[in-house]
């Protein structure tokens, strides 16, 4: 903040609050000479908050002891409680070295051969195949199996005839009409095999 040129330096010092001057003297006593003006304000806020917390804790201790006024013992107990919970000092270097030495005595766990998550067997995983494929036989194999079933089922030497209907595309030869032979209409070879099995 810029200082007005017509205001004397002594008058500006008188306008500074007493607590701020005390905090500046504390900083000078600690050897801190160069700092921003907001540093003193932050330290004042911290001191005010800490003092209020200590007084509240001391009041609670005095009330718990059945006393009407706060004495020095209540304040000391409140400060000790704040130091224990709010201002925890780091452990000593010797203690940390001893703790690290005892910890390093334990061997490290072996490195597993397989990395990542261990999955259950394939049959228990959702990625397993949950269906079966039944492949269809080739056309040649289907015809041979059908002829074998017909020869095995027709053992009674019963004559049978098969008729089918054939339509000629050449209309000049037969007149473009269906020519019926002495064969019964059969839809598919599978029905033929089923029909002959019924004669047994």
PDB file of C-alpha atoms in Angstrom:
ATOM      1  CA  UNK A   1       0.000   0.000   0.000  1.00  0.00           C
ATOM      2  CA  UNK A   2       1.483   3.319  -1.063  1.00  0.00           C
ATOM      3  CA  UNK A   3       2.217   5.760   1.753  1.00  0.00           C
ATOM      4  CA  UNK A   4       1.038   9.377   1.408  1.00  0.00           C
ATOM      5  CA  UNK A   5       4.025  11.717   1.000  1.00  0.00           C
ATOM      6  CA  UNK A   6       2.638  14.386   3.367  1.00  0.00           C
ATOM      7  CA  UNK A   7       2.218  12.030   6.371  1.00  0.00           C
ATOM      8  CA  UNK A   8       5.207  11.760   8.720  1.00  0.00           C
ATOM      9  CA  UNK A   9       6.712   8.321   9.453  1.00  0.00           C
ATOM     10  CA  UNK A  10       6.164   8.676  13.198  1.00  0.00           C
ATOM     11  CA  UNK A  11       2.470   9.303  12.680  1.00  0.00           C
ATOM     12  CA  UNK A  12       2.173   6.161  10.514  1.00  0.00           C
ATOM     13  CA  UNK A  13       3.732   4.075  13.277  1.00  0.00           C
ATOM     14  CA  UNK A  14       1.175   5.393  15.734  1.00  0.00           C
ATOM     15  CA  UNK A  15      -1.651   4.226  13.424  1.00  0.00           C
ATOM     16  CA  UNK A  16      -0.439   0.589  13.491  1.00  0.00           C
ATOM     17  CA  UNK A  17      -2.401  -1.509  16.032  1.00  0.00           C
ATOM     18  CA  UNK A  18      -0.623  -2.593  19.172  1.00  0.00           C
ATOM     19  CA  UNK A  19      -0.901  -6.321  18.385  1.00  0.00           C
ATOM     20  CA  UNK A  20       0.630  -5.765  14.954  1.00  0.00           C
ATOM     21  CA  UNK A  21       3.574  -3.892  16.467  1.00  0.00           C
ATOM     22  CA  UNK A  22       4.061  -6.698  18.982  1.00  0.00           C
ATOM     23  CA  UNK A  23       4.080  -9.281  16.183  1.00  0.00           C
ATOM     24  CA  UNK A  24       6.604  -7.192  14.227  1.00  0.00           C
ATOM     25  CA  UNK A  25       8.846  -7.043  17.290  1.00  0.00           C
ATOM     26  CA  UNK A  26       8.575 -10.827  17.675  1.00  0.00           C
ATOM     27  CA  UNK A  27       9.639 -11.296  14.054  1.00  0.00           C
ATOM     28  CA  UNK A  28      12.573  -8.922  14.517  1.00  0.00           C
ATOM     29  CA  UNK A  29      13.627 -10.798  17.651  1.00  0.00           C
ATOM     30  CA  UNK A  30      13.549 -14.062  15.669  1.00  0.00           C
ATOM     31  CA  UNK A  31      15.903 -12.538  13.082  1.00  0.00           C
ATOM     32  CA  UNK A  32      13.282 -12.041  10.358  1.00  0.00           C
ATOM     33  CA  UNK A  33      13.840  -8.624   8.839  1.00  0.00           C
ATOM     34  CA  UNK A  34      12.345  -8.854   5.342  1.00  0.00           C
ATOM     35  CA  UNK A  35       8.745 -10.065   5.086  1.00  0.00           C
ATOM     36  CA  UNK A  36       5.462  -9.025   3.524  1.00  0.00           C
ATOM     37  CA  UNK A  37       2.944  -7.023   5.574  1.00  0.00           C
ATOM     38  CA  UNK A  38       0.379  -9.853   5.320  1.00  0.00           C
ATOM     39  CA  UNK A  39       2.701 -12.188   7.233  1.00  0.00           C
ATOM     40  CA  UNK A  40       2.113 -10.307  10.469  1.00  0.00           C
ATOM     41  CA  UNK A  41      -1.645 -10.364   9.862  1.00  0.00           C
ATOM     42  CA  UNK A  42      -1.674 -14.139   9.331  1.00  0.00           C
ATOM     43  CA  UNK A  43       0.334 -14.668  12.503  1.00  0.00           C
ATOM     44  CA  UNK A  44      -2.114 -12.487  14.414  1.00  0.00           C
ATOM     45  CA  UNK A  45      -5.063 -14.515  13.120  1.00  0.00           C
ATOM     46  CA  UNK A  46      -3.345 -17.752  14.116  1.00  0.00           C
ATOM     47  CA  UNK A  47      -2.542 -16.431  17.602  1.00  0.00           C
ATOM     48  CA  UNK A  48      -6.109 -15.237  18.090  1.00  0.00           C
ATOM     49  CA  UNK A  49      -7.604 -18.568  16.987  1.00  0.00           C
ATOM     50  CA  UNK A  50      -5.171 -20.558  19.131  1.00  0.00           C
ATOM     51  CA  UNK A  51      -5.889 -18.423  22.206  1.00  0.00           C
ATOM     52  CA  UNK A  52      -9.646 -18.802  21.790  1.00  0.00           C
ATOM     53  CA  UNK A  53      -9.351 -22.592  21.466  1.00  0.00           C
ATOM     54  CA  UNK A  54      -7.164 -22.838  24.581  1.00  0.00           C
ATOM     55  CA  UNK A  55      -9.562 -20.690  26.629  1.00  0.00           C
ATOM     56  CA  UNK A  56     -12.544 -22.782  25.520  1.00  0.00           C
ATOM     57  CA  UNK A  57     -10.775 -26.026  26.462  1.00  0.00           C
ATOM     58  CA  UNK A  58      -9.715 -24.571  29.823  1.00  0.00           C
ATOM     59  CA  UNK A  59     -13.300 -23.485  30.497  1.00  0.00           C
ATOM     60  CA  UNK A  60     -14.527 -27.013  29.738  1.00  0.00           C
ATOM     61  CA  UNK A  61     -11.927 -28.518  32.108  1.00  0.00           C
ATOM     62  CA  UNK A  62     -12.870 -26.078  34.877  1.00  0.00           C
ATOM     63  CA  UNK A  63     -16.560 -26.849  34.462  1.00  0.00           C
ATOM     64  CA  UNK A  64     -15.836 -30.576  34.559  1.00  0.00           C
ATOM     65  CA  UNK A  65     -13.879 -30.093  37.813  1.00  0.00           C
ATOM     66  CA  UNK A  66     -16.762 -28.142  39.362  1.00  0.00           C
ATOM     67  CA  UNK A  67     -14.945 -24.792  39.507  1.00  0.00           C
ATOM     68  CA  UNK A  68     -16.489 -21.447  38.719  1.00  0.00           C
ATOM     69  CA  UNK A  69     -13.283 -19.721  37.532  1.00  0.00           C
ATOM     70  CA  UNK A  70     -10.476 -20.806  35.234  1.00  0.00           C
ATOM     71  CA  UNK A  71      -7.112 -21.174  36.950  1.00  0.00           C
ATOM     72  CA  UNK A  72      -3.596 -21.729  35.681  1.00  0.00           C
ATOM     73  CA  UNK A  73      -3.883 -25.511  35.929  1.00  0.00           C
ATOM     74  CA  UNK A  74      -6.822 -25.543  33.529  1.00  0.00           C
ATOM     75  CA  UNK A  75      -4.892 -23.430  31.026  1.00  0.00           C
ATOM     76  CA  UNK A  76      -1.827 -25.692  31.269  1.00  0.00           C
ATOM     77  CA  UNK A  77      -4.003 -28.769  30.721  1.00  0.00           C
ATOM     78  CA  UNK A  78      -5.657 -27.147  27.705  1.00  0.00           C
ATOM     79  CA  UNK A  79      -2.266 -26.202  26.212  1.00  0.00           C
ATOM     80  CA  UNK A  80      -0.955 -29.725  26.799  1.00  0.00           C
ATOM     81  CA  UNK A  81      -3.991 -31.187  25.050  1.00  0.00           C
ATOM     82  CA  UNK A  82      -3.505 -28.869  22.087  1.00  0.00           C
ATOM     83  CA  UNK A  83       0.163 -29.760  21.816  1.00  0.00           C
ATOM     84  CA  UNK A  84      -0.607 -33.479  21.902  1.00  0.00           C
ATOM     85  CA  UNK A  85      -3.288 -33.381  19.204  1.00  0.00           C
ATOM     86  CA  UNK A  86      -2.554 -30.290  17.086  1.00  0.00           C
ATOM     87  CA  UNK A  87       1.235 -29.928  17.217  1.00  0.00           C
ATOM     88  CA  UNK A  88       2.653 -33.417  17.002  1.00  0.00           C
ATOM     89  CA  UNK A  89       6.427 -33.454  16.975  1.00  0.00           C
ATOM     90  CA  UNK A  90       8.142 -35.806  14.517  1.00  0.00           C
ATOM     91  CA  UNK A  91       9.818 -38.896  15.999  1.00  0.00           C
ATOM     92  CA  UNK A  92      13.528 -38.900  16.651  1.00  0.00           C
ATOM     93  CA  UNK A  93      16.009 -39.962  14.002  1.00  0.00           C
ATOM     94  CA  UNK A  94      17.306 -42.837  16.117  1.00  0.00           C
ATOM     95  CA  UNK A  95      13.802 -44.230  16.531  1.00  0.00           C
ATOM     96  CA  UNK A  96      13.146 -44.055  12.785  1.00  0.00           C
ATOM     97  CA  UNK A  97      16.461 -45.775  12.017  1.00  0.00           C
ATOM     98  CA  UNK A  98      15.707 -48.593  14.454  1.00  0.00           C
ATOM     99  CA  UNK A  99      12.211 -49.018  13.036  1.00  0.00           C
ATOM    100  CA  UNK A 100      13.549 -49.160   9.470  1.00  0.00           C
ATOM    101  CA  UNK A 101      16.194 -51.706  10.482  1.00  0.00           C
ATOM    102  CA  UNK A 102      13.604 -54.028  12.012  1.00  0.00           C
ATOM    103  CA  UNK A 103      11.334 -53.638   9.024  1.00  0.00           C
ATOM    104  CA  UNK A 104      14.083 -54.399   6.515  1.00  0.00           C
ATOM    105  CA  UNK A 105      14.888 -57.682   8.256  1.00  0.00           C
ATOM    106  CA  UNK A 106      11.716 -59.219   6.839  1.00  0.00           C
ATOM    107  CA  UNK A 107      12.271 -60.727   3.369  1.00  0.00           C
ATOM    108  CA  UNK A 108      10.260 -59.472   0.458  1.00  0.00           C
ATOM    109  CA  UNK A 109       7.499 -61.733  -0.909  1.00  0.00           C
ATOM    110  CA  UNK A 110       8.456 -63.791  -3.980  1.00  0.00           C
ATOM    111  CA  UNK A 111       7.576 -62.372  -7.345  1.00  0.00           C
ATOM    112  CA  UNK A 112       4.815 -64.498  -8.973  1.00  0.00           C
ATOM    113  CA  UNK A 113       5.456 -66.017 -12.369  1.00  0.00           C
ATOM    114  CA  UNK A 114       2.116 -64.822 -13.709  1.00  0.00           C
ATOM    115  CA  UNK A 115       1.317 -61.161 -13.554  1.00  0.00           C
ATOM    116  CA  UNK A 116      -2.107 -59.630 -13.193  1.00  0.00           C
ATOM    117  CA  UNK A 117      -5.229 -61.083 -11.655  1.00  0.00           C
ATOM    118  CA  UNK A 118      -5.567 -64.814 -11.089  1.00  0.00           C
ATOM    119  CA  UNK A 119      -8.688 -66.089 -12.844  1.00  0.00           C
ATOM    120  CA  UNK A 120     -10.557 -69.292 -11.944  1.00  0.00           C
ATOM    121  CA  UNK A 121     -10.613 -72.250 -14.343  1.00  0.00           C
ATOM    122  CA  UNK A 122     -12.068 -71.664 -17.789  1.00  0.00           C
ATOM    123  CA  UNK A 123     -15.283 -73.528 -17.048  1.00  0.00           C
ATOM    124  CA  UNK A 124     -16.079 -71.064 -14.249  1.00  0.00           C
ATOM    125  CA  UNK A 125     -15.327 -67.914 -16.262  1.00  0.00           C
ATOM    126  CA  UNK A 126     -17.852 -65.908 -18.218  1.00  0.00           C
ATOM    127  CA  UNK A 127     -15.504 -66.002 -21.195  1.00  0.00           C
ATOM    128  CA  UNK A 128     -15.898 -69.776 -21.555  1.00  0.00           C
ATOM    129  CA  UNK A 129     -17.898 -71.198 -24.458  1.00  0.00           C
ATOM    130  CA  UNK A 130     -21.392 -72.124 -23.250  1.00  0.00           C
ATOM    131  CA  UNK A 131     -22.660 -73.776 -26.433  1.00  0.00           C
ATOM    132  CA  UNK A 132     -21.804 -76.745 -28.663  1.00  0.00           C
ATOM    133  CA  UNK A 133     -21.629 -76.797 -32.429  1.00  0.00           C
ATOM    134  CA  UNK A 134     -22.902 -79.867 -34.312  1.00  0.00           C
ATOM    135  CA  UNK A 135     -21.288 -79.789 -37.743  1.00  0.00           C
ATOM    136  CA  UNK A 136     -23.381 -80.869 -40.720  1.00  0.00           C
ATOM    137  CA  UNK A 137     -22.030 -83.813 -42.737  1.00  0.00           C
ATOM    138  CA  UNK A 138     -20.885 -83.193 -46.307  1.00  0.00           C
ATOM    139  CA  UNK A 139     -23.457 -83.815 -49.081  1.00  0.00           C
ATOM    140  CA  UNK A 140     -21.678 -86.951 -50.328  1.00  0.00           C
ATOM    141  CA  UNK A 141     -21.590 -88.515 -46.891  1.00  0.00           C
ATOM    142  CA  UNK A 142     -25.309 -87.803 -46.391  1.00  0.00           C
ATOM    143  CA  UNK A 143     -26.217 -89.619 -49.663  1.00  0.00           C
ATOM    144  CA  UNK A 144     -24.111 -92.679 -48.796  1.00  0.00           C
ATOM    145  CA  UNK A 145     -25.634 -92.988 -45.325  1.00  0.00           C
ATOM    146  CA  UNK A 146     -29.115 -92.660 -46.794  1.00  0.00           C
ATOM    147  CA  UNK A 147     -28.521 -95.421 -49.350  1.00  0.00           C
ATOM    148  CA  UNK A 148     -27.133 -97.674 -46.616  1.00  0.00           C
ATOM    149  CA  UNK A 149     -30.266 -97.193 -44.504  1.00  0.00           C
ATOM    150  CA  UNK A 150     -32.494 -98.016 -47.471  1.00  0.00           C
ATOM    151  CA  UNK A 151     -30.609-101.222 -48.275  1.00  0.00           C
ATOM    152  CA  UNK A 152     -30.728-102.387 -44.656  1.00  0.00           C
ATOM    153  CA  UNK A 153     -34.403-101.618 -44.108  1.00  0.00           C
ATOM    154  CA  UNK A 154     -35.747-103.141 -47.333  1.00  0.00           C
ATOM    155  CA  UNK A 155     -35.119-106.809 -46.597  1.00  0.00           C
ATOM    156  CA  UNK A 156     -38.591-108.142 -47.470  1.00  0.00           C
ATOM    157  CA  UNK A 157     -37.968-107.978 -51.245  1.00  0.00           C
ATOM    158  CA  UNK A 158     -41.117-105.941 -51.600  1.00  0.00           C
ATOM    159  CA  UNK A 159     -41.216-104.135 -54.917  1.00  0.00           C
ATOM    160  CA  UNK A 160     -41.500-100.413 -54.699  1.00  0.00           C
ATOM    161  CA  UNK A 161     -41.715 -97.738 -57.274  1.00  0.00           C
ATOM    162  CA  UNK A 162     -40.898 -94.075 -57.104  1.00  0.00           C
ATOM    163  CA  UNK A 163     -42.667 -91.529 -59.237  1.00  0.00           C
ATOM    164  CA  UNK A 164     -41.802 -87.918 -59.663  1.00  0.00           C
ATOM    165  CA  UNK A 165     -42.985 -85.050 -61.782  1.00  0.00           C
ATOM    166  CA  UNK A 166     -40.590 -83.482 -64.243  1.00  0.00           C
ATOM    167  CA  UNK A 167     -41.278 -80.295 -66.125  1.00  0.00           C
ATOM    168  CA  UNK A 168     -39.422 -79.783 -69.348  1.00  0.00           C
ATOM    169  CA  UNK A 169     -38.330 -76.298 -70.157  1.00  0.00           C
ATOM    170  CA  UNK A 170     -38.311 -77.092 -73.871  1.00  0.00           C
ATOM    171  CA  UNK A 171     -41.952 -76.585 -74.860  1.00  0.00           C
ATOM    172  CA  UNK A 172     -41.355 -77.832 -78.396  1.00  0.00           C
ATOM    173  CA  UNK A 173     -40.439 -81.348 -77.306  1.00  0.00           C
ATOM    174  CA  UNK A 174     -43.313 -82.210 -74.955  1.00  0.00           C
ATOM    175  CA  UNK A 175     -45.539 -79.230 -75.277  1.00  0.00           C
ATOM    176  CA  UNK A 176     -44.503 -77.439 -72.105  1.00  0.00           C
ATOM    177  CA  UNK A 177     -46.578 -79.693 -69.844  1.00  0.00           C
ATOM    178  CA  UNK A 178     -45.656 -81.852 -66.929  1.00  0.00           C
ATOM    179  CA  UNK A 179     -44.773 -85.435 -67.782  1.00  0.00           C
ATOM    180  CA  UNK A 180     -45.794 -87.883 -65.086  1.00  0.00           C
ATOM    181  CA  UNK A 181     -43.840 -91.048 -64.671  1.00  0.00           C
ATOM    182  CA  UNK A 182     -44.875 -94.086 -62.663  1.00  0.00           C
ATOM    183  CA  UNK A 183     -43.148 -92.785 -59.516  1.00  0.00           C
ATOM    184  CA  UNK A 184     -44.670 -91.517 -56.327  1.00  0.00           C
ATOM    185  CA  UNK A 185     -43.896 -87.932 -55.368  1.00  0.00           C
ATOM    186  CA  UNK A 186     -41.224 -87.788 -52.682  1.00  0.00           C
ATOM    187  CA  UNK A 187     -40.168 -84.494 -51.193  1.00  0.00           C
ATOM    188  CA  UNK A 188     -36.689 -85.329 -49.917  1.00  0.00           C
ATOM    189  CA  UNK A 189     -34.328 -88.298 -49.396  1.00  0.00           C
ATOM    190  CA  UNK A 190     -34.900 -88.095 -45.620  1.00  0.00           C
ATOM    191  CA  UNK A 191     -38.618 -88.815 -46.098  1.00  0.00           C
ATOM    192  CA  UNK A 192     -37.731 -91.811 -48.278  1.00  0.00           C
ATOM    193  CA  UNK A 193     -35.683 -93.327 -45.490  1.00  0.00           C
ATOM    194  CA  UNK A 194     -38.470 -92.697 -42.981  1.00  0.00           C
ATOM    195  CA  UNK A 195     -41.048 -94.330 -45.270  1.00  0.00           C
ATOM    196  CA  UNK A 196     -39.012 -97.539 -45.753  1.00  0.00           C
ATOM    197  CA  UNK A 197     -38.300 -97.839 -42.061  1.00  0.00           C
ATOM    198  CA  UNK A 198     -42.032 -97.996 -41.418  1.00  0.00           C
ATOM    199  CA  UNK A 199     -42.384-101.178 -43.491  1.00  0.00           C
ATOM    200  CA  UNK A 200     -40.306-103.238 -41.061  1.00  0.00           C
TER     201      UNK A 200
END
